[in-house]
PDB file of C-alpha atoms in Angstrom:
ATOM      1  CA  MET A   1      56.968  23.427-290.368  1.00  0.00           C
ATOM      2  CA  ASP A   2      56.623  20.868-288.097  1.00  0.00           C
ATOM      3  CA  LYS A   3      59.852  18.707-287.801  1.00  0.00           C
ATOM      4  CA  LYS A   4      58.492  15.082-288.800  1.00  0.00           C
ATOM      5  CA  ILE A   5      57.043  16.950-291.514  1.00  0.00           C
ATOM      6  CA  VAL A   6      60.164  18.526-293.045  1.00  0.00           C
ATOM      7  CA  LYS A   7      61.619  14.721-291.604  1.00  0.00           C
ATOM      8  CA  PHE A   8      58.800  12.313-293.725  1.00  0.00           C
ATOM      9  CA  PHE A   9      58.951  14.712-297.001  1.00  0.00           C
ATOM     10  CA  ASP A  10      63.144  14.896-297.147  1.00  0.00           C
ATOM     11  CA  SER A  11      62.486  10.759-297.001  1.00  0.00           C
ATOM     12  CA  VAL A  12      60.149  11.315-299.910  1.00  0.00           C
ATOM     13  CA  GLY A  13      62.494  12.741-301.820  1.00  0.00           C
ATOM     14  CA  SER A  14      64.718  10.389-300.876  1.00  0.00           C
ATOM     15  CA  PHE A  15      61.921   8.259-302.540  1.00  0.00           C
ATOM     16  CA  PHE A  16      62.334  10.392-305.575  1.00  0.00           C
ATOM     17  CA  SER A  17      65.393  10.712-306.301  1.00  0.00           C
ATOM     18  CA  GLY A  18      66.043   6.807-306.718  1.00  0.00           C
ATOM     19  CA  ARG A  19      64.374   4.495-303.703  1.00  0.00           C
ATOM     20  CA  ASP A  20      63.149   1.677-305.165  1.00  0.00           C
ATOM     21  CA  GLU A  21      60.453   1.008-302.431  1.00  0.00           C
ATOM     22  CA  ILE A  22      56.674   2.654-302.389  1.00  0.00           C
ATOM     23  CA  PRO A  23      56.968   4.159-298.905  1.00  0.00           C
ATOM     24  CA  TRP A  24      54.460   4.078-296.141  1.00  0.00           C
ATOM     25  CA  SER A  25      52.986   7.737-294.642  1.00  0.00           C
ATOM     26  CA  GLU A  26      51.742   7.401-291.000  1.00  0.00           C
ATOM     27  CA  PRO A  27      48.791   9.274-288.968  1.00  0.00           C
ATOM     28  CA  ASP A  28      50.823  11.674-287.493  1.00  0.00           C
ATOM     29  CA  ILE A  29      51.442  12.952-291.153  1.00  0.00           C
ATOM     30  CA  VAL A  30      48.418  13.778-292.708  1.00  0.00           C
ATOM     31  CA  ALA A  31      46.995  14.982-289.682  1.00  0.00           C
ATOM     32  CA  GLY A  32      50.280  18.058-290.501  1.00  0.00           C
ATOM     33  CA  CYS A  33      49.618  17.950-293.614  1.00  0.00           C
ATOM     34  CA  GLU A  34      45.264  17.988-292.831  1.00  0.00           C
ATOM     35  CA  ARG A  35      46.864  20.926-290.051  1.00  0.00           C
ATOM     36  CA  GLU A  36      48.889  22.555-293.437  1.00  0.00           C
ATOM     37  CA  VAL A  37      46.596  22.702-295.370  1.00  0.00           C
ATOM     38  CA  ALA A  38      43.524  24.403-292.899  1.00  0.00           C
ATOM     39  CA  GLU A  39      46.141  26.963-292.678  1.00  0.00           C
ATOM     40  CA  ALA A  40      47.312  27.775-296.535  1.00  0.00           C
ATOM     41  CA  GLU A  41      43.692  28.056-296.812  1.00  0.00           C
ATOM     42  CA  LYS A  42      44.036  30.964-294.683  1.00  0.00           C
ATOM     43  CA  GLY A  43      44.843  33.696-296.834  1.00  0.00           C
ATOM     44  CA  SER A  44      48.208  32.072-298.950  1.00  0.00           C
ATOM     45  CA  SER A  45      48.192  31.803-302.651  1.00  0.00           C
ATOM     46  CA  ASP A  46      46.781  29.530-304.282  1.00  0.00           C
ATOM     47  CA  LYS A  47      49.699  28.414-305.967  1.00  0.00           C
ATOM     48  CA  LEU A  48      50.993  26.918-301.941  1.00  0.00           C
ATOM     49  CA  LYS A  49      47.465  25.725-301.227  1.00  0.00           C
ATOM     50  CA  ASN A  50      47.967  23.925-304.068  1.00  0.00           C
ATOM     51  CA  GLU A  51      51.332  22.312-303.165  1.00  0.00           C
ATOM     52  CA  CYS A  52      49.716  22.085-298.839  1.00  0.00           C
ATOM     53  CA  ILE A  53      46.870  19.909-300.855  1.00  0.00           C
ATOM     54  CA  MET A  54      48.886  17.886-303.417  1.00  0.00           C
ATOM     55  CA  ARG A  55      51.002  16.596-299.910  1.00  0.00           C
ATOM     56  CA  LEU A  56      47.726  15.959-298.144  1.00  0.00           C
ATOM     57  CA  SER A  57      47.009  14.035-301.290  1.00  0.00           C
ATOM     58  CA  TRP A  58      50.561  12.282-300.992  1.00  0.00           C
ATOM     59  CA  ALA A  59      50.333  11.139-297.206  1.00  0.00           C
ATOM     60  CA  LEU A  60      46.822   9.893-297.975  1.00  0.00           C
ATOM     61  CA  VAL A  61      47.250   7.415-300.272  1.00  0.00           C
ATOM     62  CA  HIS A  62      50.384   6.289-299.150  1.00  0.00           C
ATOM     63  CA  SER A  63      48.994   5.862-295.324  1.00  0.00           C
ATOM     64  CA  LYS A  64      48.312   2.220-293.555  1.00  0.00           C
ATOM     65  CA  ARG A  65      44.795   2.724-292.638  1.00  0.00           C
ATOM     66  CA  PRO A  66      42.448   2.344-296.069  1.00  0.00           C
ATOM     67  CA  GLU A  67      40.136   5.353-295.136  1.00  0.00           C
ATOM     68  CA  ASP A  68      43.361   7.688-296.117  1.00  0.00           C
ATOM     69  CA  VAL A  69      43.700   6.243-299.084  1.00  0.00           C
ATOM     70  CA  GLN A  70      40.082   6.472-300.436  1.00  0.00           C
ATOM     71  CA  ARG A  71      40.726   9.886-299.926  1.00  0.00           C
ATOM     72  CA  GLY A  72      43.543  10.311-301.260  1.00  0.00           C
ATOM     73  CA  ILE A  73      42.382   8.961-304.164  1.00  0.00           C
ATOM     74  CA  ASP A  74      38.840  10.959-303.904  1.00  0.00           C
ATOM     75  CA  MET A  75      40.855  14.343-304.490  1.00  0.00           C
ATOM     76  CA  LEU A  76      43.056  13.261-306.560  1.00  0.00           C
ATOM     77  CA  GLU A  77      40.455  12.293-308.737  1.00  0.00           C
ATOM     78  CA  ALA A  78      38.223  15.573-308.664  1.00  0.00           C
ATOM     79  CA  SER A  79      41.636  17.395-309.146  1.00  0.00           C
ATOM     80  CA  VAL A  80      43.031  15.715-311.367  1.00  0.00           C
ATOM     81  CA  THR A  81      41.256  17.403-314.492  1.00  0.00           C
ATOM     82  CA  GLY A  82      41.966  20.737-313.078  1.00  0.00           C
ATOM     83  CA  SER A  83      46.340  20.555-313.832  1.00  0.00           C
ATOM     84  CA  ASN A  84      47.163  22.874-315.855  1.00  0.00           C
ATOM     85  CA  THR A  85      50.792  20.657-316.846  1.00  0.00           C
ATOM     86  CA  SER A  86      51.487  17.947-317.315  1.00  0.00           C
ATOM     87  CA  GLN A  87      53.558  17.487-315.023  1.00  0.00           C
ATOM     88  CA  GLN A  88      51.163  17.970-312.720  1.00  0.00           C
ATOM     89  CA  ILE A  89      48.674  15.400-314.139  1.00  0.00           C
ATOM     90  CA  ARG A  90      51.061  13.104-314.214  1.00  0.00           C
ATOM     91  CA  GLU A  91      52.127  13.124-310.656  1.00  0.00           C
ATOM     92  CA  LYS A  92      48.670  12.733-309.718  1.00  0.00           C
ATOM     93  CA  LEU A  93      47.893  10.101-311.913  1.00  0.00           C
ATOM     94  CA  TYR A  94      50.747   8.605-310.415  1.00  0.00           C
ATOM     95  CA  LEU A  95      49.411   9.114-306.519  1.00  0.00           C
ATOM     96  CA  LEU A  96      46.424   7.953-307.557  1.00  0.00           C
ATOM     97  CA  ALA A  97      48.013   4.812-308.845  1.00  0.00           C
ATOM     98  CA  VAL A  98      49.582   4.394-305.521  1.00  0.00           C
ATOM     99  CA  GLY A  99      46.091   5.138-303.754  1.00  0.00           C
ATOM    100  CA  TYR A 100      44.882   2.028-306.127  1.00  0.00           C
ATOM    101  CA  PHE A 101      47.656  -0.298-305.423  1.00  0.00           C
ATOM    102  CA  ARG A 102      47.076   0.489-302.234  1.00  0.00           C
ATOM    103  CA  ASN A 103      43.366  -0.102-302.177  1.00  0.00           C
ATOM    104  CA  GLY A 104      43.924  -3.571-303.881  1.00  0.00           C
ATOM    105  CA  ASP A 105      42.772  -2.530-307.378  1.00  0.00           C
ATOM    106  CA  TYR A 106      45.508  -3.830-309.500  1.00  0.00           C
ATOM    107  CA  SER A 107      43.952  -3.521-312.453  1.00  0.00           C
ATOM    108  CA  ARG A 108      43.405   0.425-312.434  1.00  0.00           C
ATOM    109  CA  SER A 109      46.617   0.854-310.757  1.00  0.00           C
ATOM    110  CA  ARG A 110      48.033  -0.891-313.511  1.00  0.00           C
ATOM    111  CA  GLN A 111      46.122   1.300-316.175  1.00  0.00           C
ATOM    112  CA  LEU A 112      47.375   4.545-314.168  1.00  0.00           C
ATOM    113  CA  VAL A 113      50.876   3.720-314.051  1.00  0.00           C
ATOM    114  CA  ASP A 114      51.396   2.700-317.388  1.00  0.00           C
ATOM    115  CA  ARG A 115      49.301   6.110-318.590  1.00  0.00           C
ATOM    116  CA  CYS A 116      52.165   7.904-316.883  1.00  0.00           C
ATOM    117  CA  LEU A 117      54.838   6.113-318.600  1.00  0.00           C
ATOM    118  CA  GLN A 118      53.612   7.187-321.286  1.00  0.00           C
ATOM    119  CA  MET A 119      54.339  10.424-320.339  1.00  0.00           C
ATOM    120  CA  VAL A 120      58.265   9.678-319.322  1.00  0.00           C
ATOM    121  CA  PRO A 121      59.290   6.257-320.336  1.00  0.00           C
ATOM    122  CA  ASP A 122      61.887   6.363-317.749  1.00  0.00           C
ATOM    123  CA  TRP A 123      59.578   7.380-314.278  1.00  0.00           C
ATOM    124  CA  ARG A 124      62.039   5.360-311.818  1.00  0.00           C
ATOM    125  CA  GLN A 125      59.181   5.731-309.534  1.00  0.00           C
ATOM    126  CA  ALA A 126      56.503   4.811-312.173  1.00  0.00           C
ATOM    127  CA  LEU A 127      58.079   1.741-313.385  1.00  0.00           C
ATOM    128  CA  THR A 128      58.706   0.594-309.747  1.00  0.00           C
ATOM    129  CA  LEU A 129      55.156   0.833-309.253  1.00  0.00           C
ATOM    130  CA  LYS A 130      54.579  -1.280-312.458  1.00  0.00           C
ATOM    131  CA  LYS A 131      56.535  -3.649-311.545  1.00  0.00           C
ATOM    132  CA  ALA A 132      55.045  -3.599-307.130  1.00  0.00           C
ATOM    133  CA  ILE A 133      51.662  -4.273-309.471  1.00  0.00           C
ATOM    134  CA  GLU A 134      52.864  -7.147-311.436  1.00  0.00           C
ATOM    135  CA  ASP A 135      54.734  -9.355-308.769  1.00  0.00           C
ATOM    136  CA  LYS A 136      51.434  -8.937-307.227  1.00  0.00           C
ATOM    137  CA  ILE A 137      49.207  -9.715-309.222  1.00  0.00           C
ATOM    138  CA  THR A 138      51.773 -12.255-310.445  1.00  0.00           C
ATOM    139  CA  LYS A 139      51.417 -13.791-306.671  1.00  0.00           C
ATOM    140  CA  ASP A 140      47.820 -13.474-306.647  1.00  0.00           C
ATOM    141  CA  GLY A 141      46.963 -15.390-309.713  1.00  0.00           C
ATOM    142  CA  VAL A 142      49.481 -18.101-308.160  1.00  0.00           C
ATOM    143  CA  ILE A 143      47.632 -18.163-304.863  1.00  0.00           C
ATOM    144  CA  GLY A 144      44.784 -18.538-306.874  1.00  0.00           C
ATOM    145  CA  ILE A 145      45.464 -21.405-308.754  1.00  0.00           C
ATOM    146  CA  GLY A 146      46.931 -22.819-305.239  1.00  0.00           C
ATOM    147  CA  ILE A 147      43.166 -22.871-304.089  1.00  0.00           C
ATOM    148  CA  ALA A 148      41.696 -23.956-307.290  1.00  0.00           C
ATOM    149  CA  ALA A 149      43.922 -26.951-307.295  1.00  0.00           C
ATOM    150  CA  THR A 150      43.515 -27.601-303.265  1.00  0.00           C
ATOM    151  CA  ALA A 151      39.347 -27.321-304.272  1.00  0.00           C
ATOM    152  CA  VAL A 152      39.590 -30.220-307.648  1.00  0.00           C
ATOM    153  CA  GLY A 153      42.059 -32.088-305.346  1.00  0.00           C
ATOM    154  CA  LEU A 154      38.754 -32.246-301.946  1.00  0.00           C
ATOM    155  CA  VAL A 155      36.610 -32.587-304.894  1.00  0.00           C
ATOM    156  CA  ALA A 156      38.769 -35.637-306.745  1.00  0.00           C
ATOM    157  CA  GLY A 157      39.151 -36.573-302.720  1.00  0.00           C
ATOM    158  CA  GLY A 158      35.365 -37.111-302.157  1.00  0.00           C
ATOM    159  CA  ILE A 159      34.100 -38.472-305.456  1.00  0.00           C
ATOM    160  CA  ALA A 160      36.402 -41.037-304.826  1.00  0.00           C
ATOM    161  CA  ALA A 161      35.702 -41.440-300.758  1.00  0.00           C
ATOM    162  CA  VAL A 162      31.957 -41.814-301.772  1.00  0.00           C
ATOM    163  CA  VAL A 163      32.361 -44.148-304.471  1.00  0.00           C
ATOM    164  CA  SER A 164      34.956 -46.665-302.153  1.00  0.00           C
ATOM    165  CA  SER A 165      32.248 -46.560-299.631  1.00  0.00           C
ATOM    166  CA  ALA A 166      29.944 -47.392-302.465  1.00  0.00           C
ATOM    167  CA  ARG A 167      31.599 -50.774-303.471  1.00  0.00           C
ATOM    168  CA  LYS A 168      32.118 -51.743-299.969  1.00  0.00           C
ATOM    169  CA  LYS A 169      28.066 -52.160-299.826  1.00  0.00           C
TER     170      LYS A 169
END
């Protein structure tokens, strides 16, 4: 396996052991995972193929490119029903939550991360993602309120100017 991919997945391992940030993947990581999947499809065991596909899914939903993230979401949605264990389901739901978070669908992301936390209430990565989702929703809400308040202020200022102008005539 390519040294960059090994290094990348070592950093992923450190994330899953407790680092409190959601990592990004670079296009070369995605490309390396795609090569790995292509090689695995040439006669490897189903277990190895599934592992390679999970790594690719992980790299895609953590990508900085929106089209990669959407591709990862599509792959995970297609495969979640075929999962054999509750751990596989939980991991795929978590990755879906990351994908939706990256795409800005915070509501869907929160639903999925809540399902993960129902399965494992103290899952640190899911708790970290949930906090990131809630922080983003709060930030977006504050920005929305600020925009609305500014619009109301502009309308009120415009009305006051019109009334003032009408009184001067």
